Amino acid sequence: MLLSSKFLNHSQGRNVTSKRVFQVYGCIVTSRDMVSHKDPSKTFDKADYYAHPEHYNPIFHEKIAPYASVIVNCMYWERRFPRLLSTKQIQELNKKGCPLVGISDITCDIGGSVEFVNQTTSIDSPFFRYEPLTDSYHNDMDGNGIICSAVDILPTEFAKEASQHFGDILSQFVGSLASTADFTKLPAHLTRACIVHGGTLTTLYEYIPRMRKSDTLDISDNHTNGHINNKKKYSVLVSLSGHLFDQFLINEALDIIEAAGGSFHLVKCQVGQSTDAMSYSELEVGADDGKVLNQIIDSLTSIANPTENHGTPSQQLNKISLKVGKLQETGMKKDSESDPKRKKSVLILGAGRVCQPACELLASIGTASSCQWYKSCLQNDSEEQMDVHVIVASLYLKDAEEIIQGIPNTTAVELDVTDHRALHQYISQVEIVISLLPASCHVAIADVCVELKKHLVTASYVDDSMSMMDEKAKNAGITILGEMGLDPGIDHMMAMKMINQAHLKKGKIKSFTSYCGGIPSPAAANNPLAYKFSWNPAGAIRAGRNPATYKSQGETVHVNGDDLYDSAGRFRIPDLPAFALECLPNRNSLTYGDLYGIGHEASTIFRGTLRYEGFSEIMATLVRIGIFNAETHPLLKHEGRPTFRNFLCELLKIDTKDMNEVVVGEKKIAERILELGHCKERGVAVKAAKTIVFLGLNEQTGIPVSCQSAFAVTCHRMEERLTYSNTEQDMVLLHHEVEVDFPDSKQTERHTATLLEFGKAKNGKVISAMALTVGVPVAVGALLLIVNKIKTRGVLRPIVPEVYLPALEIVQDYGIKLMEKTE
């Protein structure tokens, strides 16, 4: 339905007060109004459209949407049909002055027929705001953009009278249904839905008690020595996937096993959350006679994909996919270190952006796609592959479920790592733990890993608190492998490889220079800072203001975070080699070089974080204005909240007595920046002013109560305005330069290593380059521990050949290209 309004001003005489009258026009739009046939000679045919939507072009955005004030979307939609409104279409309409005020998406199809509706809303907070021009989302109602409502539980919000009416009708129906003596005489759909009758489970649901006899946690204790404790001589691991439960196919599989005299134990089970989703069960099937076990497998195989043809949709639903493991004989001890065909489990703690690439890599082990890079890991083509099951744990189950969607061999669980008992329980079930949580959580997790003798991998710096775990880890016989990300991670490994190769050739390191940065791709660098956040803005800004230590021409220089720029806003660190992108200092600069044993050998050691040109000067100016001050600001202490503009005027010392007459735009802001001496170059002041306006720090909207400091206000705005859209790519660039002197030949060589990676589109989503280059190495670290390629125990960094040589090879084979050059 579409609504538009018109205001009429009626007066019936000079002394009569004007009467405000609003007229609302509504219309119902059908599929005929949404699309037209691609062939102009053909007219719209509903049956043809449903059968062949690819023959039709969308026209809703041309014929209807330009005239609508409100759109109420109630239509059923599938991906094969054109969208009602795409993000690009609404952006174009907005530029042309479209009157659309709001959208009520009753369907709540996230990213569906109305593409830019990217979230559901609640009864308590039913709206969010989408700004097409900036492709940004806001929870406040003040400002420009389209008001969107997508309350997913709206159907339950009945009026009291309606609830009473429906209840009266339903109670009669339920009473009649409950008193039915023979439920088999009910309609077929009700018979299938009847779980319990007469106090017992109905036939279709008998699989429930049969499977409940096998407890997942108990069975894990029975797998010592590689066999199940079911008193059967032979056993085999069978993986079933398909519509096992909604089509009751599991019953047929269990009947086959038990009818032949076999037994089963449930190892893992993942039930699809919708009729479209597949379910997955892993059973340990046993029998006393090897022939009987073979017969069971043959029978299961006969019901799995019985024909080559695709069949009808109903036949597709009644198919099972089957995967059979290696036959085992009870009493035969399985060497867990040498037999590669074993089921291993990895627990990933944290379901942030980095998690998905790590999860995908590990879960794909054992599939055809993993063949090449997995062989690089094993370095033996004859060895069989293993299967890895990945458990993703998050404080919020929904986040973990989103990560594993579409990834086989995975399970999502809800876990609060501060709950020691629950953390202990999950870590006890796996061989390897990957922590993608903040570094402050790692020590507590490491303590449990030491207690349970489980390896731990992180992408965080190995700080003093983690280093102190070294002796405990060695005594427990485990490895705690840190710094397995991008920076730290790939940068450590690439640098160490170059330096060690130089030393092997009797070379002496003259200088080591390293640059690394996660930045928008050129097409996405579309704001004054040419920067966007793929992680928390507060963390990024704090890291950028850390003190730096570097070594230049033999002199060690320490620079405080607030002294990184001179009075003109120029970067202070001197004598840097020319490079395409501008540099900012990063922490641990000199200690990074010392780590490789080159701190005293090299005359120059420098590490820098890459940003586009101009970023440093703008950020330096913003620092001087005070918008990154973390102290509680007096204006923000009280409940009466100032607007962003009021707060900006306070920082720029603009007189607010006649606020209504003050235009706080780019020109005014740039003038004040120069007047206050925050920078000396007009061009820099203008760029800083453009940034302030882009962030909306001059807008007449209230500052949220949660913001108590200038730093919090700025981070709040940056999180809204400096985020990647669903279609934008980020970019990671890592570059090392090592100058090597060879005293014997009096020759100097310049060695370079470069990594350039862009975000990748997959299944309609863009996986950021930052997520890939952090998630893949951390998963590779876990893999090397699984296959026992890393034998060193204790707290370890990837700066030894045992780690970096196989890790870099797998990373490259997996698709992250590292380019090396010698001049």
mmCIF file with all atom_site columns, C-alpha atoms in Angstrom, residues 131-262:
data_model
loop_
_atom_site.group_PDB
_atom_site.id
_atom_site.type_symbol
_atom_site.label_atom_id
_atom_site.label_alt_id
_atom_site.label_comp_id
_atom_site.label_asym_id
_atom_site.label_entity_id
_atom_site.label_seq_id
_atom_site.pdbx_PDB_ins_code
_atom_site.Cartn_x
_atom_site.Cartn_y
_atom_site.Cartn_z
_atom_site.occupancy
_atom_site.B_iso_or_equiv
_atom_site.pdbx_formal_charge
_atom_site.auth_seq_id
_atom_site.auth_comp_id
_atom_site.auth_asym_id
_atom_site.auth_atom_id
_atom_site.pdbx_PDB_model_num
ATOM 1   C CA . GLU A 1 131 ? 20.016  8.277   4.639  1.00 0.00 ? 131 GLU A CA 1
ATOM 2   C CA . PRO A 1 132 ? 20.273  7.361   0.929  1.00 0.00 ? 132 PRO A CA 1
ATOM 3   C CA . LEU A 1 133 ? 22.717  10.137  0.024  1.00 0.00 ? 133 LEU A CA 1
ATOM 4   C CA . THR A 1 134 ? 25.330  8.960   2.552  1.00 0.00 ? 134 THR A CA 1
ATOM 5   C CA . ASP A 1 135 ? 24.226  5.311   2.572  1.00 0.00 ? 135 ASP A CA 1
ATOM 6   C CA . SER A 1 136 ? 24.187  5.424   6.369  1.00 0.00 ? 136 SER A CA 1
ATOM 7   C CA . TYR A 1 137 ? 21.897  4.227   9.160  1.00 0.00 ? 137 TYR A CA 1
ATOM 8   C CA . HIS A 1 138 ? 20.873  6.036   12.353 1.00 0.00 ? 138 HIS A CA 1
ATOM 9   C CA . ASN A 1 139 ? 18.877  5.097   15.433 1.00 0.00 ? 139 ASN A CA 1
ATOM 10  C CA . ASP A 1 140 ? 17.784  8.675   16.135 1.00 0.00 ? 140 ASP A CA 1
ATOM 11  C CA . MET A 1 141 ? 14.744  10.166  14.410 1.00 0.00 ? 141 MET A CA 1
ATOM 12  C CA . ASP A 1 142 ? 16.114  13.672  13.935 1.00 0.00 ? 142 ASP A CA 1
ATOM 13  C CA . GLY A 1 143 ? 17.816  14.416  10.675 1.00 0.00 ? 143 GLY A CA 1
ATOM 14  C CA . ASN A 1 144 ? 17.365  13.557  7.037  1.00 0.00 ? 144 ASN A CA 1
ATOM 15  C CA . GLY A 1 145 ? 16.525  10.219  5.527  1.00 0.00 ? 145 GLY A CA 1
ATOM 16  C CA . ILE A 1 146 ? 13.751  7.639   5.389  1.00 0.00 ? 146 ILE A CA 1
ATOM 17  C CA . ILE A 1 147 ? 12.089  6.389   8.568  1.00 0.00 ? 147 ILE A CA 1
ATOM 18  C CA . CYS A 1 148 ? 11.969  2.585   8.464  1.00 0.00 ? 148 CYS A CA 1
ATOM 19  C CA . SER A 1 149 ? 9.939   0.204   10.601 1.00 0.00 ? 149 SER A CA 1
ATOM 20  C CA . ALA A 1 150 ? 10.441  -3.566  10.493 1.00 0.00 ? 150 ALA A CA 1
ATOM 21  C CA . VAL A 1 151 ? 8.999   -5.042  13.692 1.00 0.00 ? 151 VAL A CA 1
ATOM 22  C CA . ASP A 1 152 ? 9.414   -8.786  13.269 1.00 0.00 ? 152 ASP A CA 1
ATOM 23  C CA . ILE A 1 153 ? 6.994   -9.690  16.099 1.00 0.00 ? 153 ILE A CA 1
ATOM 24  C CA . LEU A 1 154 ? 4.293   -7.322  14.858 1.00 0.00 ? 154 LEU A CA 1
ATOM 25  C CA . PRO A 1 155 ? 1.797   -10.164 14.177 1.00 0.00 ? 155 PRO A CA 1
ATOM 26  C CA . THR A 1 156 ? 1.719   -10.871 17.923 1.00 0.00 ? 156 THR A CA 1
ATOM 27  C CA . GLU A 1 157 ? 0.715   -7.296  18.745 1.00 0.00 ? 157 GLU A CA 1
ATOM 28  C CA . PHE A 1 158 ? -3.027  -7.927  18.515 1.00 0.00 ? 158 PHE A CA 1
ATOM 29  C CA . ALA A 1 159 ? -5.574  -5.668  20.124 1.00 0.00 ? 159 ALA A CA 1
ATOM 30  C CA . LYS A 1 160 ? -7.079  -7.159  23.311 1.00 0.00 ? 160 LYS A CA 1
ATOM 31  C CA . GLU A 1 161 ? -10.444 -7.664  21.622 1.00 0.00 ? 161 GLU A CA 1
ATOM 32  C CA . ALA A 1 162 ? -8.837  -9.439  18.677 1.00 0.00 ? 162 ALA A CA 1
ATOM 33  C CA . SER A 1 163 ? -6.843  -11.706 20.984 1.00 0.00 ? 163 SER A CA 1
ATOM 34  C CA . GLN A 1 164 ? -9.983  -12.583 22.904 1.00 0.00 ? 164 GLN A CA 1
ATOM 35  C CA . HIS A 1 165 ? -11.896 -13.300 19.696 1.00 0.00 ? 165 HIS A CA 1
ATOM 36  C CA . PHE A 1 166 ? -9.157  -15.499 18.238 1.00 0.00 ? 166 PHE A CA 1
ATOM 37  C CA . GLY A 1 167 ? -8.726  -17.254 21.590 1.00 0.00 ? 167 GLY A CA 1
ATOM 38  C CA . ASP A 1 168 ? -12.412 -18.096 21.793 1.00 0.00 ? 168 ASP A CA 1
ATOM 39  C CA . ILE A 1 169 ? -12.337 -19.679 18.346 1.00 0.00 ? 169 ILE A CA 1
ATOM 40  C CA . LEU A 1 170 ? -9.042  -21.464 18.919 1.00 0.00 ? 170 LEU A CA 1
ATOM 41  C CA . SER A 1 171 ? -10.114 -22.915 22.270 1.00 0.00 ? 171 SER A CA 1
ATOM 42  C CA . GLN A 1 172 ? -13.043 -24.673 20.624 1.00 0.00 ? 172 GLN A CA 1
ATOM 43  C CA . PHE A 1 173 ? -10.762 -26.051 17.944 1.00 0.00 ? 173 PHE A CA 1
ATOM 44  C CA . VAL A 1 174 ? -8.092  -27.151 20.434 1.00 0.00 ? 174 VAL A CA 1
ATOM 45  C CA . GLY A 1 175 ? -10.679 -28.831 22.630 1.00 0.00 ? 175 GLY A CA 1
ATOM 46  C CA . SER A 1 176 ? -12.020 -30.787 19.692 1.00 0.00 ? 176 SER A CA 1
ATOM 47  C CA . LEU A 1 177 ? -8.496  -31.706 18.579 1.00 0.00 ? 177 LEU A CA 1
ATOM 48  C CA . ALA A 1 178 ? -7.411  -32.824 22.057 1.00 0.00 ? 178 ALA A CA 1
ATOM 49  C CA . SER A 1 179 ? -10.445 -35.069 22.487 1.00 0.00 ? 179 SER A CA 1
ATOM 50  C CA . THR A 1 180 ? -9.846  -36.933 19.215 1.00 0.00 ? 180 THR A CA 1
ATOM 51  C CA . ALA A 1 181 ? -9.559  -40.646 20.012 1.00 0.00 ? 181 ALA A CA 1
ATOM 52  C CA . ASP A 1 182 ? -7.891  -41.620 16.744 1.00 0.00 ? 182 ASP A CA 1
ATOM 53  C CA . PHE A 1 183 ? -5.561  -38.858 15.622 1.00 0.00 ? 183 PHE A CA 1
ATOM 54  C CA . THR A 1 184 ? -4.810  -40.737 12.384 1.00 0.00 ? 184 THR A CA 1
ATOM 55  C CA . LYS A 1 185 ? -8.244  -39.675 11.165 1.00 0.00 ? 185 LYS A CA 1
ATOM 56  C CA . LEU A 1 186 ? -7.250  -36.027 11.351 1.00 0.00 ? 186 LEU A CA 1
ATOM 57  C CA . PRO A 1 187 ? -6.218  -34.208 8.164  1.00 0.00 ? 187 PRO A CA 1
ATOM 58  C CA . ALA A 1 188 ? -2.725  -35.208 7.014  1.00 0.00 ? 188 ALA A CA 1
ATOM 59  C CA . HIS A 1 189 ? -1.082  -31.909 7.942  1.00 0.00 ? 189 HIS A CA 1
ATOM 60  C CA . LEU A 1 190 ? -2.439  -32.141 11.506 1.00 0.00 ? 190 LEU A CA 1
ATOM 61  C CA . THR A 1 191 ? -1.443  -35.794 11.816 1.00 0.00 ? 191 THR A CA 1
ATOM 62  C CA . ARG A 1 192 ? 2.159   -34.897 10.910 1.00 0.00 ? 192 ARG A CA 1
ATOM 63  C CA . ALA A 1 193 ? 2.121   -32.031 13.400 1.00 0.00 ? 193 ALA A CA 1
ATOM 64  C CA . CYS A 1 194 ? 0.899   -34.191 16.295 1.00 0.00 ? 194 CYS A CA 1
ATOM 65  C CA . ILE A 1 195 ? 3.957   -34.942 18.436 1.00 0.00 ? 195 ILE A CA 1
ATOM 66  C CA . VAL A 1 196 ? 2.320   -36.574 21.468 1.00 0.00 ? 196 VAL A CA 1
ATOM 67  C CA . HIS A 1 197 ? -0.973  -38.481 21.701 1.00 0.00 ? 197 HIS A CA 1
ATOM 68  C CA . GLY A 1 198 ? -2.313  -40.393 24.665 1.00 0.00 ? 198 GLY A CA 1
ATOM 69  C CA . GLY A 1 199 ? 0.758   -39.545 26.694 1.00 0.00 ? 199 GLY A CA 1
ATOM 70  C CA . THR A 1 200 ? 3.258   -41.052 24.243 1.00 0.00 ? 200 THR A CA 1
ATOM 71  C CA . LEU A 1 201 ? 5.205   -39.819 21.261 1.00 0.00 ? 201 LEU A CA 1
ATOM 72  C CA . THR A 1 202 ? 3.618   -40.492 17.891 1.00 0.00 ? 202 THR A CA 1
ATOM 73  C CA . THR A 1 203 ? 5.384   -42.713 15.368 1.00 0.00 ? 203 THR A CA 1
ATOM 74  C CA . LEU A 1 204 ? 6.962   -39.905 13.353 1.00 0.00 ? 204 LEU A CA 1
ATOM 75  C CA . TYR A 1 205 ? 8.638   -38.489 16.452 1.00 0.00 ? 205 TYR A CA 1
ATOM 76  C CA . GLU A 1 206 ? 9.986   -41.722 17.920 1.00 0.00 ? 206 GLU A CA 1
ATOM 77  C CA . TYR A 1 207 ? 13.472  -40.656 16.825 1.00 0.00 ? 207 TYR A CA 1
ATOM 78  C CA . ILE A 1 208 ? 13.563  -38.197 19.740 1.00 0.00 ? 208 ILE A CA 1
ATOM 79  C CA . PRO A 1 209 ? 14.011  -40.722 22.616 1.00 0.00 ? 209 PRO A CA 1
ATOM 80  C CA . ARG A 1 210 ? 16.158  -42.931 20.412 1.00 0.00 ? 210 ARG A CA 1
ATOM 81  C CA . MET A 1 211 ? 18.624  -40.128 19.790 1.00 0.00 ? 211 MET A CA 1
ATOM 82  C CA . ARG A 1 212 ? 18.437  -38.757 23.333 1.00 0.00 ? 212 ARG A CA 1
ATOM 83  C CA . LYS A 1 213 ? 19.916  -41.978 24.652 1.00 0.00 ? 213 LYS A CA 1
ATOM 84  C CA . SER A 1 214 ? 23.238  -40.779 23.241 1.00 0.00 ? 214 SER A CA 1
ATOM 85  C CA . ASP A 1 215 ? 24.425  -37.686 25.061 1.00 0.00 ? 215 ASP A CA 1
ATOM 86  C CA . THR A 1 216 ? 26.905  -35.611 23.062 1.00 0.00 ? 216 THR A CA 1
ATOM 87  C CA . LEU A 1 217 ? 29.063  -34.798 26.091 1.00 0.00 ? 217 LEU A CA 1
ATOM 88  C CA . ASP A 1 218 ? 29.107  -38.360 27.430 1.00 0.00 ? 218 ASP A CA 1
ATOM 89  C CA . ILE A 1 219 ? 29.986  -39.883 24.079 1.00 0.00 ? 219 ILE A CA 1
ATOM 90  C CA . SER A 1 220 ? 33.059  -37.649 23.811 1.00 0.00 ? 220 SER A CA 1
ATOM 91  C CA . ASP A 1 221 ? 34.473  -39.401 26.865 1.00 0.00 ? 221 ASP A CA 1
ATOM 92  C CA . ASN A 1 222 ? 33.995  -42.768 25.158 1.00 0.00 ? 222 ASN A CA 1
ATOM 93  C CA . HIS A 1 223 ? 36.176  -41.870 22.171 1.00 0.00 ? 223 HIS A CA 1
ATOM 94  C CA . THR A 1 224 ? 39.447  -42.516 23.940 1.00 0.00 ? 224 THR A CA 1
ATOM 95  C CA . ASN A 1 225 ? 41.571  -44.754 21.744 1.00 0.00 ? 225 ASN A CA 1
ATOM 96  C CA . GLY A 1 226 ? 39.411  -43.848 18.770 1.00 0.00 ? 226 GLY A CA 1
ATOM 97  C CA . HIS A 1 227 ? 36.414  -46.135 19.291 1.00 0.00 ? 227 HIS A CA 1
ATOM 98  C CA . ILE A 1 228 ? 33.006  -45.952 20.877 1.00 0.00 ? 228 ILE A CA 1
ATOM 99  C CA . ASN A 1 229 ? 32.063  -47.755 24.036 1.00 0.00 ? 229 ASN A CA 1
ATOM 100 C CA . ASN A 1 230 ? 29.010  -49.543 22.651 1.00 0.00 ? 230 ASN A CA 1
ATOM 101 C CA . LYS A 1 231 ? 30.244  -53.129 23.076 1.00 0.00 ? 231 LYS A CA 1
ATOM 102 C CA . LYS A 1 232 ? 30.247  -53.584 19.294 1.00 0.00 ? 232 LYS A CA 1
ATOM 103 C CA . LYS A 1 233 ? 33.337  -54.936 17.614 1.00 0.00 ? 233 LYS A CA 1
ATOM 104 C CA . TYR A 1 234 ? 33.261  -52.719 14.520 1.00 0.00 ? 234 TYR A CA 1
ATOM 105 C CA . SER A 1 235 ? 32.273  -49.072 14.181 1.00 0.00 ? 235 SER A CA 1
ATOM 106 C CA . VAL A 1 236 ? 32.201  -46.390 11.541 1.00 0.00 ? 236 VAL A CA 1
ATOM 107 C CA . LEU A 1 237 ? 31.456  -42.659 11.598 1.00 0.00 ? 237 LEU A CA 1
ATOM 108 C CA . VAL A 1 238 ? 28.462  -41.754 9.407  1.00 0.00 ? 238 VAL A CA 1
ATOM 109 C CA . SER A 1 239 ? 27.513  -38.164 8.568  1.00 0.00 ? 239 SER A CA 1
ATOM 110 C CA . LEU A 1 240 ? 23.945  -37.527 7.361  1.00 0.00 ? 240 LEU A CA 1
ATOM 111 C CA . SER A 1 241 ? 22.684  -34.229 5.982  1.00 0.00 ? 241 SER A CA 1
ATOM 112 C CA . GLY A 1 242 ? 19.414  -33.163 4.388  1.00 0.00 ? 242 GLY A CA 1
ATOM 113 C CA . HIS A 1 243 ? 15.851  -32.536 5.556  1.00 0.00 ? 243 HIS A CA 1
ATOM 114 C CA . LEU A 1 244 ? 16.336  -35.151 8.255  1.00 0.00 ? 244 LEU A CA 1
ATOM 115 C CA . PHE A 1 245 ? 13.768  -33.929 10.766 1.00 0.00 ? 245 PHE A CA 1
ATOM 116 C CA . ASP A 1 246 ? 11.165  -31.859 8.949  1.00 0.00 ? 246 ASP A CA 1
ATOM 117 C CA . GLN A 1 247 ? 10.723  -34.735 6.462  1.00 0.00 ? 247 GLN A CA 1
ATOM 118 C CA . PHE A 1 248 ? 11.339  -37.402 9.155  1.00 0.00 ? 248 PHE A CA 1
ATOM 119 C CA . LEU A 1 249 ? 14.088  -39.034 7.087  1.00 0.00 ? 249 LEU A CA 1
ATOM 120 C CA . ILE A 1 250 ? 16.045  -39.682 10.284 1.00 0.00 ? 250 ILE A CA 1
ATOM 121 C CA . ASN A 1 251 ? 13.523  -42.374 11.238 1.00 0.00 ? 251 ASN A CA 1
ATOM 122 C CA . GLU A 1 252 ? 14.328  -44.386 8.115  1.00 0.00 ? 252 GLU A CA 1
ATOM 123 C CA . ALA A 1 253 ? 18.062  -44.183 8.788  1.00 0.00 ? 253 ALA A CA 1
ATOM 124 C CA . LEU A 1 254 ? 17.714  -45.299 12.421 1.00 0.00 ? 254 LEU A CA 1
ATOM 125 C CA . ASP A 1 255 ? 15.351  -48.125 11.453 1.00 0.00 ? 255 ASP A CA 1
ATOM 126 C CA . ILE A 1 256 ? 17.925  -49.456 8.971  1.00 0.00 ? 256 ILE A CA 1
ATOM 127 C CA . ILE A 1 257 ? 20.637  -49.492 11.648 1.00 0.00 ? 257 ILE A CA 1
ATOM 128 C CA . GLU A 1 258 ? 18.574  -51.158 14.360 1.00 0.00 ? 258 GLU A CA 1
ATOM 129 C CA . ALA A 1 259 ? 16.741  -53.620 12.074 1.00 0.00 ? 259 ALA A CA 1
ATOM 130 C CA . ALA A 1 260 ? 20.109  -55.056 11.010 1.00 0.00 ? 260 ALA A CA 1
ATOM 131 C CA . GLY A 1 261 ? 21.177  -55.552 14.623 1.00 0.00 ? 261 GLY A CA 1
ATOM 132 C CA . GLY A 1 262 ? 23.483  -52.548 14.718 1.00 0.00 ? 262 GLY A CA 1
#
